[in-house]
Each structure stands twice: as C-alpha cells, then as structure tokens.
Amino acid sequence: MAVFVALGAFLMTLAGGWTAQRVTDRRHLVLGLAGGLMLGVVGLDLLPEALEAAGTEVHGVPVALLLFVAGFLVAHLVERLLAARQAAHGAEEHDGRAPEVGLTAAAAMVGHSAMDGVAIGAAFQVGHGMGVAVALAVIAHDFADGFNTFTLTTVYGNARRRAVAMLVADAVAPVAGAASTLLFTIPEPLLGGYLGFFGGALLYLAAAEILPEAHHEHPARSTLLCTVAGAAFIWLVVGIAE
C-alpha cells in the first residue's frame, strides 16, 4: 500500500518539474515561487520534524538546530570552493555560479524525496490512517520538490537534459524510499539530524541564491507575491496534514 501511494508522489514531482519548464518566459516568477516554496518547506515542515525527531541536546542546543546551522555553512562552503575551483581552471560559469552547486542541491532534494518515501512507509507501519495523512502531505509538497529540483539545476547553468535527469531521479526517490521500509527502518534521531542538516542547506540556497536572483532583474511586486504564495502553499499543506 505504501509503495502504491508513493506513486502519487512520483506523478506530482514530475508535474512540478514540468510546470517549472513551461514558464521559462517568466523566470523571475518561477524563482520567486521556488524561493517561497523552499522557505516554507524548511521553516514549516523540515525544521519542526527535525526538532521532534532528534530531541537530544549538545551544550544546551538541540542537535537538529546544530545540524541546521552546519548544513547552511556547508552549503556556503561548497559553493565557494566549487566557484574558486572553476575560476582557477578558467572554466565557464553561469553568471558566476558553478553548475556543480546546482547538481549537488538537486541531489540533496533527491535524498529528501527518498526520506519522504521512507516516512510514508513508516507511517503505514503505525496505522492506515497515519499512513494516508502522511502520504497526502508528501504528495502535495512533492509538487514543490519537483519544481525546486528542476529550478535549482537549471539556475546554475546546467543543461536541460541534466535537469530532466535529476527531476526523474527525484520522482523515483519516494517510491524507492517507501519500498525500502519493507526491509529496514531508519532510527528516528538519525532521520531528525538529516532533516535538520538538509534544511540548513536548503535555506542557504533559497536566501542567498534563488531569491536574490529572482529580484535581480525583475524587482516586481508580482515576484514578491509568488514568494509569499509559495510559503503559504506549504503552510496550507502542513496544516492539512496535521
């Protein structure tokens, strides 16, 4: 049942990526919406789940928050190192951005989608009602995952075929994750730590890269409204799941 439900997440992820491809003439609106979706996923979904799952503290600070900060810093460090390496070798960059950063970020989205599938499978192990509730939340926000995966890959100058490949991988990931729960389960503290780390990295990309790019050439009110709408959409999804 969990694997069958995860197929809905597969379709929604592809739908999100397809939407991102179709609105290339409104790139600033796409980026504004993607930034809002990423901000909403981090603040309203990933971080609360991470704090709940990884409840231990280190020197008075929850482990999830420590890993959240670590994820933010690692994303910043990786981007700087990749950009410096490309500059040292005289390679072409896309508006000063290293394409590897986009691929790394998209790969992280794939990992997150796999964890979404694991969450569906684990919820169905608890009970049918719990499984359906979690599955609905995952299916709804996997549209945002597909949208963000394609956008993150292309905004850093990667070819369309790479973006499509990452999109397909992101769509398959929740199905594979749900199937994996038939074999093993991930300890809750470890899952919480991963969500915190990934949330920090995603926040860096949204705040330091995606949103500034969205407002760089088109500082329009419509772009800001798309950002707010993206965050509000995730709030709606989280509220329905609760």
GROMACS .gro file of C-alpha atoms in nm:
model
  242
    1MET     CA    1   0.000   0.000   0.000
    2ALA     CA    2   0.281   0.242   0.089
    3VAL     CA    3   0.457   0.184  -0.244
    4PHE     CA    4   0.131   0.227  -0.435
    5VAL     CA    5   0.059   0.557  -0.258
    6ALA     CA    6   0.416   0.673  -0.324
    7LEU     CA    7   0.338   0.654  -0.696
    8GLY     CA    8   0.123   0.962  -0.640
    9ALA     CA    9   0.434   1.144  -0.518
   10PHE     CA   10   0.612   1.027  -0.834
   11LEU     CA   11   0.348   1.187  -1.055
   12MET     CA   12   0.330   1.509  -0.854
   13THR     CA   13   0.708   1.552  -0.867
   14LEU     CA   14   0.705   1.522  -1.246
   15ALA     CA   15   0.415   1.769  -1.261
   16GLY     CA   16   0.616   2.021  -1.057
   17GLY     CA   17   0.918   1.988  -1.285
   18TRP     CA   18   0.702   2.015  -1.596
   19THR     CA   19   0.549   2.337  -1.461
   20ALA     CA   20   0.895   2.483  -1.399
   21GLN     CA   21   0.991   2.408  -1.760
   22ARG     CA   22   0.680   2.563  -1.914
   23VAL     CA   23   0.719   2.909  -1.763
   24THR     CA   24   1.070   2.997  -1.882
   25ASP     CA   25   0.949   3.335  -2.012
   26ARG     CA   26   0.855   3.425  -1.654
   27ARG     CA   27   1.179   3.310  -1.497
   28HIS     CA   28   1.171   3.567  -1.218
   29LEU     CA   29   0.826   3.446  -1.113
   30VAL     CA   30   0.948   3.085  -1.119
   31LEU     CA   31   1.244   3.171  -0.899
   32GLY     CA   32   1.029   3.378  -0.664
   33LEU     CA   33   0.783   3.093  -0.623
   34ALA     CA   34   1.064   2.840  -0.580
   35GLY     CA   35   1.221   3.054  -0.309
   36GLY     CA   36   0.893   3.075  -0.123
   37LEU     CA   37   0.836   2.701  -0.152
   38MET     CA   38   1.186   2.628  -0.025
   39LEU     CA   39   1.145   2.871   0.265
   40GLY     CA   40   0.812   2.716   0.357
   41VAL     CA   41   0.945   2.361   0.338
   42VAL     CA   42   1.238   2.450   0.566
   43GLY     CA   43   1.058   2.659   0.826
   44LEU     CA   44   0.720   2.487   0.839
   45ASP     CA   45   0.799   2.125   0.754
   46LEU     CA   46   1.163   2.015   0.778
   47LEU     CA   47   1.278   2.202   1.089
   48PRO     CA   48   0.978   2.117   1.310
   49GLU     CA   49   1.008   1.750   1.212
   50ALA     CA   50   1.382   1.755   1.277
   51LEU     CA   51   1.338   1.909   1.623
   52GLU     CA   52   1.077   1.649   1.711
   53ALA     CA   53   1.275   1.352   1.582
   54ALA     CA   54   1.622   1.449   1.707
   55GLY     CA   55   1.531   1.556   2.058
   56THR     CA   56   1.874   1.540   2.222
   57GLU     CA   57   2.083   1.846   2.304
   58VAL     CA   58   2.454   1.925   2.289
   59HIS     CA   59   2.572   2.200   2.523
   60GLY     CA   60   2.218   2.327   2.563
   61VAL     CA   61   2.132   2.338   2.192
   62PRO     CA   62   1.912   2.078   2.013
   63VAL     CA   63   2.113   1.857   1.778
   64ALA     CA   64   1.871   1.936   1.495
   65LEU     CA   65   1.950   2.308   1.521
   66LEU     CA   66   2.324   2.247   1.533
   67LEU     CA   67   2.299   2.039   1.217
   68PHE     CA   68   2.071   2.302   1.064
   69VAL     CA   69   2.345   2.564   1.107
   70ALA     CA   70   2.605   2.313   0.986
   71GLY     CA   71   2.402   2.249   0.671
   72PHE     CA   72   2.380   2.621   0.599
   73LEU     CA   73   2.756   2.665   0.644
   74VAL     CA   74   2.845   2.356   0.442
   75ALA     CA   75   2.627   2.473   0.152
   76HIS     CA   76   2.803   2.810   0.159
   77LEU     CA   77   3.147   2.647   0.179
   78VAL     CA   78   3.075   2.402  -0.104
   79GLU     CA   79   2.954   2.680  -0.332
   80ARG     CA   80   3.261   2.894  -0.263
   81LEU     CA   81   3.501   2.603  -0.313
   82LEU     CA   82   3.341   2.497  -0.639
   83ALA     CA   83   3.335   2.853  -0.770
   84ALA     CA   84   3.701   2.902  -0.676
   85ARG     CA   85   3.799   2.575  -0.843
   86GLN     CA   86   3.622   2.668  -1.165
   87ALA     CA   87   3.780   3.014  -1.165
   88ALA     CA   88   4.126   2.865  -1.108
   89HIS     CA   89   4.086   2.636  -1.409
   90GLY     CA   90   3.938   2.908  -1.628
   91ALA     CA   91   3.614   2.714  -1.674
   92GLU     CA   92   3.293   2.878  -1.779
   93GLU     CA   93   3.039   2.954  -1.510
   94HIS     CA   94   2.678   3.057  -1.535
   95ASP     CA   95   2.655   3.416  -1.409
   96GLY     CA   96   2.933   3.343  -1.161
   97ARG     CA   97   2.771   3.021  -1.039
   98ALA     CA   98   2.927   2.676  -1.052
   99PRO     CA   99   2.696   2.418  -1.218
  100GLU     CA  100   2.809   2.155  -0.966
  101VAL     CA  101   2.633   2.351  -0.692
  102GLY     CA  102   2.302   2.306  -0.872
  103LEU     CA  103   2.364   1.934  -0.916
  104THR     CA  104   2.461   1.898  -0.550
  105ALA     CA  105   2.149   2.082  -0.439
  106ALA     CA  106   1.930   1.872  -0.668
  107ALA     CA  107   2.093   1.556  -0.534
  108ALA     CA  108   2.005   1.671  -0.184
  109MET     CA  109   1.644   1.714  -0.300
  110VAL     CA  110   1.652   1.356  -0.428
  111GLY     CA  111   1.773   1.240  -0.087
  112HIS     CA  112   1.496   1.435   0.080
  113SER     CA  113   1.238   1.278  -0.152
  114ALA     CA  114   1.371   0.932  -0.063
  115MET     CA  115   1.318   1.021   0.304
  116ASP     CA  116   0.964   1.128   0.214
  117GLY     CA  117   0.905   0.777   0.083
  118VAL     CA  118   1.052   0.629   0.400
  119ALA     CA  119   0.815   0.849   0.600
  120ILE     CA  120   0.518   0.712   0.405
  121GLY     CA  121   0.626   0.353   0.464
  122ALA     CA  122   0.693   0.409   0.834
  123ALA     CA  123   0.357   0.583   0.880
  124PHE     CA  124   0.173   0.289   0.725
  125GLN     CA  125   0.355   0.062   0.969
  126VAL     CA  126   0.199   0.266   1.251
  127GLY     CA  127  -0.151   0.254   1.105
  128HIS     CA  128  -0.356   0.304   0.790
  129GLY     CA  129  -0.494   0.644   0.899
  130MET     CA  130  -0.149   0.775   0.982
  131GLY     CA  131  -0.015   0.647   0.652
  132VAL     CA  132  -0.285   0.822   0.449
  133ALA     CA  133  -0.230   1.153   0.631
  134VAL     CA  134   0.146   1.147   0.577
  135ALA     CA  135   0.104   1.035   0.216
  136LEU     CA  136  -0.127   1.327   0.137
  137ALA     CA  137   0.121   1.574   0.282
  138VAL     CA  138   0.411   1.420   0.089
  139ILE     CA  139   0.219   1.404  -0.239
  140ALA     CA  140   0.114   1.768  -0.205
  141HIS     CA  141   0.460   1.907  -0.134
  142ASP     CA  142   0.633   1.679  -0.385
  143PHE     CA  143   0.497   1.916  -0.648
  144ALA     CA  144   0.718   2.177  -0.484
  145ASP     CA  145   1.009   1.928  -0.474
  146GLY     CA  146   0.987   1.866  -0.849
  147PHE     CA  147   0.954   2.236  -0.917
  148ASN     CA  148   1.257   2.316  -0.699
  149THR     CA  149   1.472   2.030  -0.832
  150PHE     CA  150   1.438   2.144  -1.192
  151THR     CA  151   1.482   2.510  -1.099
  152LEU     CA  152   1.789   2.453  -0.881
  153THR     CA  153   1.960   2.251  -1.153
  154THR     CA  154   1.896   2.497  -1.436
  155VAL     CA  155   1.956   2.821  -1.245
  156TYR     CA  156   2.320   2.721  -1.203
  157GLY     CA  157   2.367   2.676  -1.577
  158ASN     CA  158   2.325   2.301  -1.615
  159ALA     CA  159   2.186   2.169  -1.944
  160ARG     CA  160   1.819   2.083  -1.968
  161ARG     CA  161   1.894   1.710  -2.003
  162ARG     CA  162   2.072   1.714  -1.666
  163ALA     CA  163   1.779   1.893  -1.508
  164VAL     CA  164   1.537   1.636  -1.651
  165ALA     CA  165   1.757   1.351  -1.527
  166MET     CA  166   1.760   1.496  -1.175
  167LEU     CA  167   1.385   1.550  -1.195
  168VAL     CA  168   1.325   1.184  -1.287
  169ALA     CA  169   1.556   1.072  -1.005
  170ASP     CA  170   1.363   1.294  -0.764
  171ALA     CA  171   1.034   1.143  -0.883
  172VAL     CA  172   1.156   0.784  -0.842
  173ALA     CA  173   1.311   0.851  -0.499
  174PRO     CA  174   0.992   0.845  -0.285
  175VAL     CA  175   0.884   0.516  -0.444
  176ALA     CA  176   1.223   0.365  -0.366
  177GLY     CA  177   1.212   0.508  -0.015
  178ALA     CA  178   0.870   0.361   0.054
  179ALA     CA  179   0.983   0.023  -0.079
  180SER     CA  180   1.290   0.028   0.147
  181THR     CA  181   1.072   0.028   0.459
  182LEU     CA  182   0.985  -0.332   0.376
  183LEU     CA  183   1.349  -0.417   0.454
  184PHE     CA  184   1.458  -0.180   0.735
  185THR     CA  185   1.371   0.132   0.930
  186ILE     CA  186   1.580   0.443   0.994
  187PRO     CA  187   1.630   0.535   1.362
  188GLU     CA  188   1.429   0.847   1.443
  189PRO     CA  189   1.722   1.052   1.584
  190LEU     CA  190   1.926   0.989   1.268
  191LEU     CA  191   1.636   1.092   1.047
  192GLY     CA  192   1.587   1.408   1.252
  193GLY     CA  193   1.953   1.501   1.218
  194TYR     CA  194   1.940   1.455   0.842
  195LEU     CA  195   1.631   1.675   0.812
  196GLY     CA  196   1.797   1.950   1.015
  197PHE     CA  197   2.115   1.943   0.805
  198PHE     CA  198   1.924   1.939   0.477
  199GLY     CA  199   1.701   2.222   0.597
  200GLY     CA  200   2.002   2.444   0.663
  201ALA     CA  201   2.146   2.378   0.319
  202LEU     CA  202   1.812   2.444   0.153
  203LEU     CA  203   1.766   2.770   0.343
  204TYR     CA  204   2.106   2.893   0.223
  205LEU     CA  205   2.016   2.824  -0.139
  206ALA     CA  206   1.679   2.997  -0.104
  207ALA     CA  207   1.801   3.306   0.084
  208ALA     CA  208   2.145   3.356  -0.069
  209GLU     CA  209   2.089   3.243  -0.427
  210ILE     CA  210   1.735   3.183  -0.550
  211LEU     CA  211   1.555   3.488  -0.408
  212PRO     CA  212   1.830   3.742  -0.492
  213GLU     CA  213   1.835   3.606  -0.847
  214ALA     CA  214   1.455   3.635  -0.869
  215HIS     CA  215   1.465   4.006  -0.781
  216HIS     CA  216   1.786   4.093  -0.964
  217GLU     CA  217   1.636   4.197  -1.298
  218HIS     CA  218   1.267   4.199  -1.208
  219PRO     CA  219   1.215   4.355  -0.863
  220ALA     CA  220   0.841   4.346  -0.928
  221ARG     CA  221   0.559   4.312  -0.679
  222SER     CA  222   0.442   4.001  -0.863
  223THR     CA  223   0.771   3.826  -0.781
  224LEU     CA  224   0.728   3.901  -0.411
  225LEU     CA  225   0.370   3.778  -0.425
  226CYS     CA  226   0.490   3.450  -0.579
  227THR     CA  227   0.736   3.407  -0.292
  228VAL     CA  228   0.466   3.467  -0.033
  229ALA     CA  229   0.231   3.233  -0.222
  230GLY     CA  230   0.495   2.957  -0.221
  231ALA     CA  231   0.543   2.979   0.156
  232ALA     CA  232   0.165   2.999   0.211
  233PHE     CA  233   0.111   2.688  -0.001
  234ILE     CA  234   0.346   2.486   0.220
  235TRP     CA  235   0.168   2.625   0.528
  236LEU     CA  236  -0.162   2.502   0.383
  237VAL     CA  237  -0.017   2.157   0.312
  238VAL     CA  238   0.129   2.126   0.663
  239GLY     CA  239  -0.200   2.239   0.818
  240ILE     CA  240  -0.400   1.981   0.621
  241ALA     CA  241  -0.154   1.709   0.724
  242GLU     CA  242  -0.199   1.797   1.091
   0.00000   0.00000   0.00000
